[in-house]
Amino acid sequence: GGWKFESPIQSVRSSPDGRMLVTACRELRLWDVATHQSWNPVDEEHVEFWHATFSPDGATLATAGHEGRVNVFDARRLPHRELLLDRDVYLPSFRYLPGGGLCVLTHVATPRVDAGIRWDLEIHERTREGRRPVFRQRAAESPGALAVSPDGRLIAAAVFRAPRPPDYFCEVKVIERDSGREVARWVYDLATAQSLAFSHDSKFLVGTIAPLDRPRAAELKIWDLLSKGEQTAATSGKDGDFRKLALSSDGRLMAFNREATIEVVDFNSRKTLYTLPNAAGYPGCLAFSPDSRLLACAAGSIALYEAHDGTLVTEFSTPFECADVVSFSPDGGRLVAASGKDWAPALYDVASGSQLMRLPSIRADAVGFRTIAFSPDGREVAGATRNPANHLGNLVVWHGRPEE
């Protein structure tokens, strides 16, 4: 096989193990020989790369360009980017499993003899050994939210279905990850689910249900997985929005969007502890740090607050027009943020608030990100992309810890 370039190739070199190629043709790119995937491994704007080569042991990558200097990179720590799905699918979602595998929710169109196309909803695990199917639902109309319990035992998924239009309904289902056995199921007519999250002890599932004709008139639901009962913890009113929510790992706090504010409540008593301004006016992403000490809010800009009282700690400047998704590393020391309108996420140091680097960009037509997260060991970042024009996307994984 081969690759086409728009500019003349100045340099091409193979890594000593033969698994990678590096090319320099103004832009620097690394290539996976087996998969033919490529990415820009460094964040160097306005630099033209003319030459690049690996050291004999493959540990170092040296480059030279028009600015008249030689750059040396630790090749072992350059982020490696790969697309996980062999083709773009409709609104993909994912969650990391405690052991490091990925639980992936995809919506796949398959041929059907009697009716042309059938949409199938699939949940599968992706591990180093390959994929393992967990759940498949026939004739699902649209994938929704996805959640994995902290102990990795349960998977929750919400789907929007229309078996006999106009009989639309939303189904929230919880299954055992190992056996696929259904644990609980709730159905809501003429509604859609916008987000899902498990409590720290995996006894409760939290999510939002909204009427199809009034998507901003949502209800915040808490489902009891033992009794199969449900509670309505809050209602948004005609101008509210609960599409983004977060639960702290210590089980004490729950944060969600309400109108022009972010509300933080005591999970057990449901009492409001404090509210934060949401100047962006749209539902941004919320994330608690692993130690439950900080709350990150991404709605245009990125702000960090003390989780117990809402005191502002710091604000991050971003390279995006607006930051839409954010996630902490497992040790709480780093933050990754991305935009729904930009294809290169950014890594931050939480203590200093400084940007560490931008991850290698994905292809430009992917547009932006719906979700982003660190793996449990902190050695990779995964993101679900989305193209607003057709709602198609893929799952991207960046390997390595380039900022160390």
Coordinates of C-alpha atoms in Angstrom, one line a residue:
G1 CA 0.0 0.0 0.0
G2 CA 1.0 3.7 -0.2
W3 CA 0.0 7.2 0.7
K4 CA -0.6 10.3 -1.3
F5 CA 0.8 13.7 -0.3
E6 CA -0.2 17.2 -1.4
S7 CA 3.3 18.6 -0.9
P8 CA 6.7 17.1 -2.0
I9 CA 8.1 14.7 0.5
Q10 CA 11.4 16.0 1.9
S11 CA 12.2 13.0 4.1
V12 CA 10.9 9.6 5.0
R13 CA 12.4 7.2 7.6
S14 CA 11.4 4.0 9.2
S15 CA 11.7 3.2 12.9
P16 CA 14.2 0.5 13.8
D17 CA 11.5 -2.0 14.5
G18 CA 9.8 -1.3 11.2
R19 CA 6.4 -0.5 12.8
M20 CA 6.4 3.2 12.2
L21 CA 7.4 5.7 9.4
V22 CA 8.1 9.4 9.9
T23 CA 7.6 11.8 7.0
A24 CA 8.5 15.4 6.6
C25 CA 6.8 17.4 3.9
R26 CA 6.4 20.7 5.7
E27 CA 4.1 18.9 8.1
L28 CA 5.6 16.2 10.4
R29 CA 3.6 12.9 10.4
L30 CA 4.0 9.5 12.0
W31 CA 2.5 6.5 10.2
D32 CA 1.4 3.1 11.5
V33 CA 2.7 0.7 8.8
A34 CA 0.1 -2.0 9.7
T35 CA -3.0 0.2 9.9
H36 CA -2.0 3.1 7.5
Q37 CA -3.2 5.6 10.1
S38 CA -1.2 8.8 10.5
W39 CA -1.0 11.7 12.9
N40 CA 0.9 14.9 13.7
P41 CA 2.9 14.0 16.9
V42 CA 4.0 17.5 17.9
D43 CA 2.4 20.8 18.6
E44 CA 4.5 23.1 16.6
E45 CA 2.6 25.8 14.7
H46 CA 4.1 27.8 11.8
V47 CA 7.0 25.4 11.5
E48 CA 7.9 23.6 8.3
F49 CA 9.6 20.2 8.8
W50 CA 12.1 19.3 6.1
H51 CA 13.9 16.3 7.7
A52 CA 13.2 13.7 10.3
T53 CA 14.9 10.5 11.5
F54 CA 14.8 8.0 14.3
S55 CA 17.9 7.1 16.5
P56 CA 19.2 3.5 16.0
D57 CA 17.5 2.4 19.2
G58 CA 14.2 4.0 18.2
A59 CA 14.1 6.0 21.4
T60 CA 14.6 9.5 19.9
L61 CA 13.2 11.4 17.0
A62 CA 15.2 14.3 15.5
T63 CA 13.7 16.9 13.1
A64 CA 15.0 19.9 11.2
G65 CA 13.1 22.7 9.5
H66 CA 13.2 26.0 7.9
E67 CA 13.6 27.9 11.2
G68 CA 17.2 26.6 11.3
R69 CA 17.2 24.4 14.4
V70 CA 17.2 20.7 15.3
N71 CA 14.4 19.5 17.5
V72 CA 14.8 16.3 19.5
F73 CA 11.8 14.4 20.9
D74 CA 11.6 11.3 23.1
A75 CA 9.9 9.0 20.6
R76 CA 8.6 6.7 23.3
R77 CA 6.5 9.5 24.8
L78 CA 5.1 11.0 21.6
P79 CA 1.4 10.4 21.7
H80 CA 0.2 7.7 19.3
R81 CA -3.2 8.2 17.9
E82 CA -5.6 5.6 16.5
L83 CA -9.2 5.3 15.3
L84 CA -10.9 2.4 17.1
L85 CA -13.9 1.9 14.7
D86 CA -13.3 0.6 11.2
R87 CA -15.9 3.1 9.9
D88 CA -17.8 6.2 11.2
V89 CA -21.0 5.4 13.0
Y90 CA -24.0 7.4 14.3
L91 CA -23.3 9.2 17.6
P92 CA -20.8 6.7 19.2
S93 CA -20.4 6.7 22.9
F94 CA -17.9 5.0 25.2
R95 CA -16.9 4.6 28.8
Y96 CA -13.7 3.1 30.3
L97 CA -13.9 -0.1 32.3
P98 CA -12.0 -0.3 35.6
G99 CA -9.5 -2.7 34.0
G100 CA -8.7 -0.3 31.2
G101 CA -10.8 -1.8 28.4
L102 CA -13.4 0.3 26.6
C103 CA -17.2 -0.2 26.7
V104 CA -18.4 1.2 23.3
L105 CA -22.0 2.0 22.3
T106 CA -22.4 2.1 18.5
H107 CA -25.3 2.5 16.2
V108 CA -24.8 0.5 13.1
A109 CA -26.9 0.4 9.9
T110 CA -27.1 -3.2 8.5
P111 CA -28.9 -4.4 5.3
R112 CA -32.3 -6.0 5.7
V113 CA -34.0 -7.9 2.9
D114 CA -37.6 -7.0 3.8
A115 CA -37.1 -3.3 4.8
G116 CA -33.9 -2.0 3.3
I117 CA -31.9 -0.8 6.3
R118 CA -32.2 -1.7 10.0
W119 CA -30.5 0.2 12.7
D120 CA -28.8 -2.0 15.4
L121 CA -27.6 -0.9 18.7
E122 CA -24.4 -2.6 19.9
I123 CA -22.4 -2.5 23.1
H124 CA -19.0 -4.2 23.0
E125 CA -15.8 -4.2 25.0
R126 CA -12.6 -3.5 23.3
T127 CA -9.5 -5.0 25.0
R128 CA -6.0 -5.8 23.8
E129 CA -7.3 -9.2 22.8
G130 CA -10.0 -7.7 20.5
R131 CA -13.7 -7.1 20.9
R132 CA -16.2 -8.9 23.0
P133 CA -20.0 -8.4 22.3
V134 CA -21.9 -7.5 25.4
F135 CA -25.4 -6.4 24.2
R136 CA -27.2 -6.0 20.9
Q137 CA -30.7 -4.5 20.4
R138 CA -32.5 -4.8 17.1
A139 CA -34.2 -1.9 15.4
A140 CA -33.1 0.8 17.8
E141 CA -33.9 4.3 16.4
S142 CA -31.1 6.2 18.2
P143 CA -28.4 5.6 20.7
G144 CA -28.5 7.8 23.8
A145 CA -26.5 7.9 27.0
L146 CA -24.1 5.2 28.3
A147 CA -22.7 4.5 31.8
V148 CA -20.5 1.9 33.5
S149 CA -20.8 1.3 37.3
P150 CA -17.6 2.1 39.3
D151 CA -17.1 -1.6 40.1
G152 CA -17.4 -2.4 36.3
R153 CA -20.2 -5.0 37.0
L154 CA -23.1 -3.1 35.4
I155 CA -23.7 -1.2 32.1
A156 CA -26.5 1.2 31.6
A157 CA -27.7 2.4 28.2
A158 CA -30.5 4.7 27.1
V159 CA -32.0 4.3 23.6
F160 CA -34.7 6.1 21.7
R161 CA -37.0 3.8 19.7
A162 CA -39.9 4.1 17.3
P163 CA -41.2 0.6 16.6
R164 CA -44.6 1.9 15.3
P165 CA -44.4 5.6 14.6
P166 CA -45.7 7.8 16.2
D167 CA -45.3 5.5 19.2
Y168 CA -41.9 6.8 20.2
F169 CA -40.4 5.8 23.5
C170 CA -37.2 6.0 25.5
E171 CA -35.8 2.9 27.2
V172 CA -33.3 2.9 30.0
K173 CA -31.8 -0.5 30.5
V174 CA -29.2 -1.8 33.0
I175 CA -27.5 -5.1 32.3
E176 CA -24.8 -7.3 33.9
R177 CA -21.6 -6.8 32.0
D178 CA -20.4 -10.4 32.2
S179 CA -23.7 -12.3 31.5
G180 CA -25.7 -9.7 29.6
R181 CA -28.6 -10.4 32.0
E182 CA -31.1 -7.5 32.3
V183 CA -31.1 -6.1 35.9
A184 CA -33.6 -3.3 35.5
R185 CA -35.6 -1.5 32.8
W186 CA -37.6 1.7 32.7
V187 CA -39.7 3.0 29.7
Y188 CA -40.9 6.5 29.0
D189 CA -43.3 7.4 26.2
L190 CA -42.5 10.3 23.9
A191 CA -39.3 11.1 25.8
T192 CA -35.6 10.9 25.4
A193 CA -32.7 10.3 27.9
Q194 CA -29.9 12.9 27.9
S195 CA -27.3 11.6 30.4
L196 CA -26.7 8.7 32.8
A197 CA -24.4 8.1 35.8
F198 CA -24.0 5.5 38.5
S199 CA -23.7 6.3 42.2
H200 CA -20.3 5.6 43.9
D201 CA -21.7 2.3 45.4
S202 CA -23.4 1.2 42.1
K203 CA -26.8 1.0 43.9
F204 CA -28.4 4.0 42.1
L205 CA -28.5 5.2 38.5
V206 CA -29.0 8.9 37.8
G207 CA -30.2 10.4 34.5
T208 CA -32.3 13.0 32.8
I209 CA -35.6 12.3 31.0
A210 CA -37.1 15.0 28.7
P211 CA -40.3 15.2 26.6
L212 CA -39.7 15.1 22.9
D213 CA -41.7 18.2 22.3
R214 CA -40.1 20.1 25.2
P215 CA -36.4 18.9 25.4
R216 CA -35.5 21.6 27.9
A217 CA -38.3 20.7 30.3
A218 CA -36.4 17.8 31.8
E219 CA -36.6 15.8 34.9
L220 CA -33.7 14.5 36.9
K221 CA -34.4 10.9 37.8
I222 CA -32.8 8.7 40.4
W223 CA -33.4 5.0 39.9
D224 CA -33.0 2.4 42.7
L225 CA -31.4 -0.7 41.2
L226 CA -32.5 -2.9 44.1
S227 CA -36.2 -1.9 44.4
K228 CA -36.5 -0.9 40.8
G229 CA -38.2 2.3 42.0
E230 CA -37.5 5.9 40.8
Q231 CA -37.5 9.4 42.3
T232 CA -37.7 12.7 40.6
A233 CA -34.9 14.6 42.2
A234 CA -35.5 17.9 40.3
T235 CA -37.4 19.5 37.5
S236 CA -35.9 22.0 35.1
G237 CA -39.0 24.0 34.2
K238 CA -39.5 25.4 30.7
D239 CA -36.0 26.9 30.5
G240 CA -33.9 24.4 32.4
D241 CA -31.5 21.8 31.1
F242 CA -30.1 18.7 32.8
R243 CA -28.2 17.3 29.9
K244 CA -24.9 17.4 31.8
L245 CA -24.5 16.0 35.3
A246 CA -21.7 14.6 37.5
L247 CA -21.5 12.6 40.8
S248 CA -18.6 12.8 43.2
S249 CA -16.7 9.6 43.9
D250 CA -17.2 9.9 47.6
G251 CA -21.0 9.7 47.1
R252 CA -21.8 13.1 48.7
L253 CA -22.3 15.5 45.8
M254 CA -24.3 15.8 42.6
A255 CA -23.9 18.6 40.1
F256 CA -26.1 19.5 37.1
N257 CA -27.1 22.4 34.9
R258 CA -30.3 24.3 35.7
E259 CA -31.2 27.3 33.5
A260 CA -28.3 29.8 33.6
T261 CA -26.7 28.2 36.6
I262 CA -24.9 25.1 37.7
E263 CA -26.4 23.6 40.9
V264 CA -24.6 21.4 43.4
V265 CA -26.7 19.3 45.8
D266 CA -26.2 16.8 48.6
F267 CA -26.9 13.5 46.9
N268 CA -28.5 11.9 50.0
S269 CA -30.7 14.8 51.1
R270 CA -31.2 16.4 47.7
K271 CA -30.7 19.8 49.3
T272 CA -29.0 22.5 47.2
L273 CA -25.6 23.4 48.7
Y274 CA -24.7 26.2 46.3
T275 CA -25.1 27.4 42.7
L276 CA -22.5 28.6 40.2
P277 CA -22.9 31.0 37.3
N278 CA -23.0 29.6 33.8
A279 CA -22.2 32.6 31.6
A280 CA -22.2 30.5 28.4
G281 CA -25.9 29.9 28.7
Y282 CA -25.8 26.4 27.4
P283 CA -25.1 23.0 29.2
G284 CA -21.4 22.6 29.5
C285 CA -19.6 19.5 30.9
L286 CA -19.2 18.9 34.6
A287 CA -16.5 16.7 36.3
F288 CA -15.5 16.1 39.8
S289 CA -11.8 15.3 40.6
P290 CA -11.1 11.7 41.7
D291 CA -10.6 12.8 45.3
S292 CA -14.0 14.8 45.1
R293 CA -12.1 18.0 46.1
L294 CA -12.6 19.9 42.9
L295 CA -15.4 20.5 40.4
A296 CA -14.4 21.4 36.8
C297 CA -17.0 23.2 34.6
A298 CA -16.5 23.5 30.9
A299 CA -19.0 25.9 29.2
G300 CA -17.0 28.1 26.8
S301 CA -14.1 28.5 29.3
I302 CA -12.9 26.1 31.9
A303 CA -13.2 26.9 35.6
L304 CA -12.2 24.9 38.7
Y305 CA -14.1 25.3 42.0
E306 CA -13.7 23.9 45.5
A307 CA -16.4 21.1 45.4
H308 CA -17.5 21.6 49.0
D309 CA -18.4 25.3 48.8
G310 CA -18.0 26.5 45.2
T311 CA -15.0 28.8 45.8
L312 CA -13.3 29.6 42.4
V313 CA -9.8 28.1 42.3
T314 CA -8.7 29.0 38.8
E315 CA -9.7 29.5 35.3
F316 CA -7.9 28.0 32.3
S317 CA -7.4 29.8 29.0
T318 CA -8.2 27.5 26.1
P319 CA -7.0 27.3 22.5
F320 CA -10.6 26.6 21.4
E321 CA -13.4 29.0 20.6
C322 CA -15.3 27.2 23.4
A323 CA -14.5 24.2 25.6
D324 CA -17.4 21.7 25.8
V325 CA -16.0 18.5 27.4
V326 CA -13.5 18.0 30.2
S327 CA -12.2 15.1 32.3
F328 CA -9.6 14.6 35.1
S329 CA -6.8 12.1 35.1
P330 CA -7.0 9.3 37.7
D331 CA -4.5 11.0 39.9
G332 CA -6.2 14.3 39.6
G333 CA -3.1 16.1 38.4
R334 CA -4.1 16.6 34.8
L335 CA -7.1 17.7 32.9
V336 CA -8.0 17.1 29.3
A337 CA -10.4 19.4 27.5
A338 CA -11.9 19.4 24.0
S339 CA -14.4 21.3 21.9
G340 CA -17.3 20.3 19.8
K341 CA -15.9 22.6 17.1
D342 CA -12.2 21.7 17.3
W343 CA -10.3 18.5 16.6
A344 CA -7.2 18.8 18.8
P345 CA -7.8 18.3 22.6
A346 CA -5.6 20.1 25.1
L347 CA -3.9 18.8 28.3
Y348 CA -3.5 20.9 31.4
D349 CA -1.7 20.8 34.7
V350 CA -4.3 21.2 37.4
A351 CA -2.0 22.7 40.0
S352 CA -0.6 25.5 37.8
G353 CA -3.4 25.8 35.3
S354 CA -0.9 25.8 32.5
Q355 CA -1.5 24.0 29.2
L356 CA 0.9 21.1 28.8
M357 CA 0.3 20.4 25.1
R358 CA -2.3 19.8 22.5
L359 CA -2.9 16.2 21.4
P360 CA -2.3 15.3 17.8
S361 CA -5.3 16.4 15.8
I362 CA -7.7 14.0 14.2
R363 CA -8.8 14.5 10.6
A364 CA -10.4 17.8 10.0
D365 CA -13.8 16.6 8.8
A366 CA -14.5 15.0 12.3
V367 CA -15.1 18.6 13.5
G368 CA -15.2 18.0 17.3
F369 CA -15.8 15.9 20.4
R370 CA -18.9 14.7 22.3
T371 CA -17.0 13.0 25.1
I372 CA -13.4 12.7 26.3
A373 CA -11.8 10.8 29.2
F374 CA -8.5 9.4 30.6
S375 CA -8.0 5.6 30.9
P376 CA -7.9 4.2 34.5
D377 CA -4.1 4.0 34.4
G378 CA -3.8 7.6 33.0
R379 CA -1.7 6.4 30.1
E380 CA -4.1 7.2 27.3
V381 CA -7.0 9.5 26.4
A382 CA -10.0 8.5 24.4
G383 CA -12.6 10.8 22.7
A384 CA -15.8 10.3 20.8
T385 CA -16.0 12.6 17.8
R386 CA -19.1 14.1 16.1
N387 CA -19.7 15.8 12.8
P388 CA -22.7 18.2 13.3
A389 CA -23.5 17.9 9.6
N390 CA -24.4 14.2 9.7
H391 CA -23.9 13.2 13.4
L392 CA -21.4 10.6 12.4
G393 CA -18.3 10.0 14.4
N394 CA -15.5 7.7 15.6
L395 CA -13.6 6.8 18.7
V396 CA -10.0 8.2 18.9
V397 CA -7.4 7.0 21.4
W398 CA -4.1 8.8 22.2
H399 CA -1.5 6.5 23.8
G400 CA 1.5 7.6 25.9
R401 CA 2.2 10.3 28.5
P402 CA 3.9 13.0 26.4
E403 CA 4.0 15.6 29.1
E404 CA 6.2 13.6 31.5

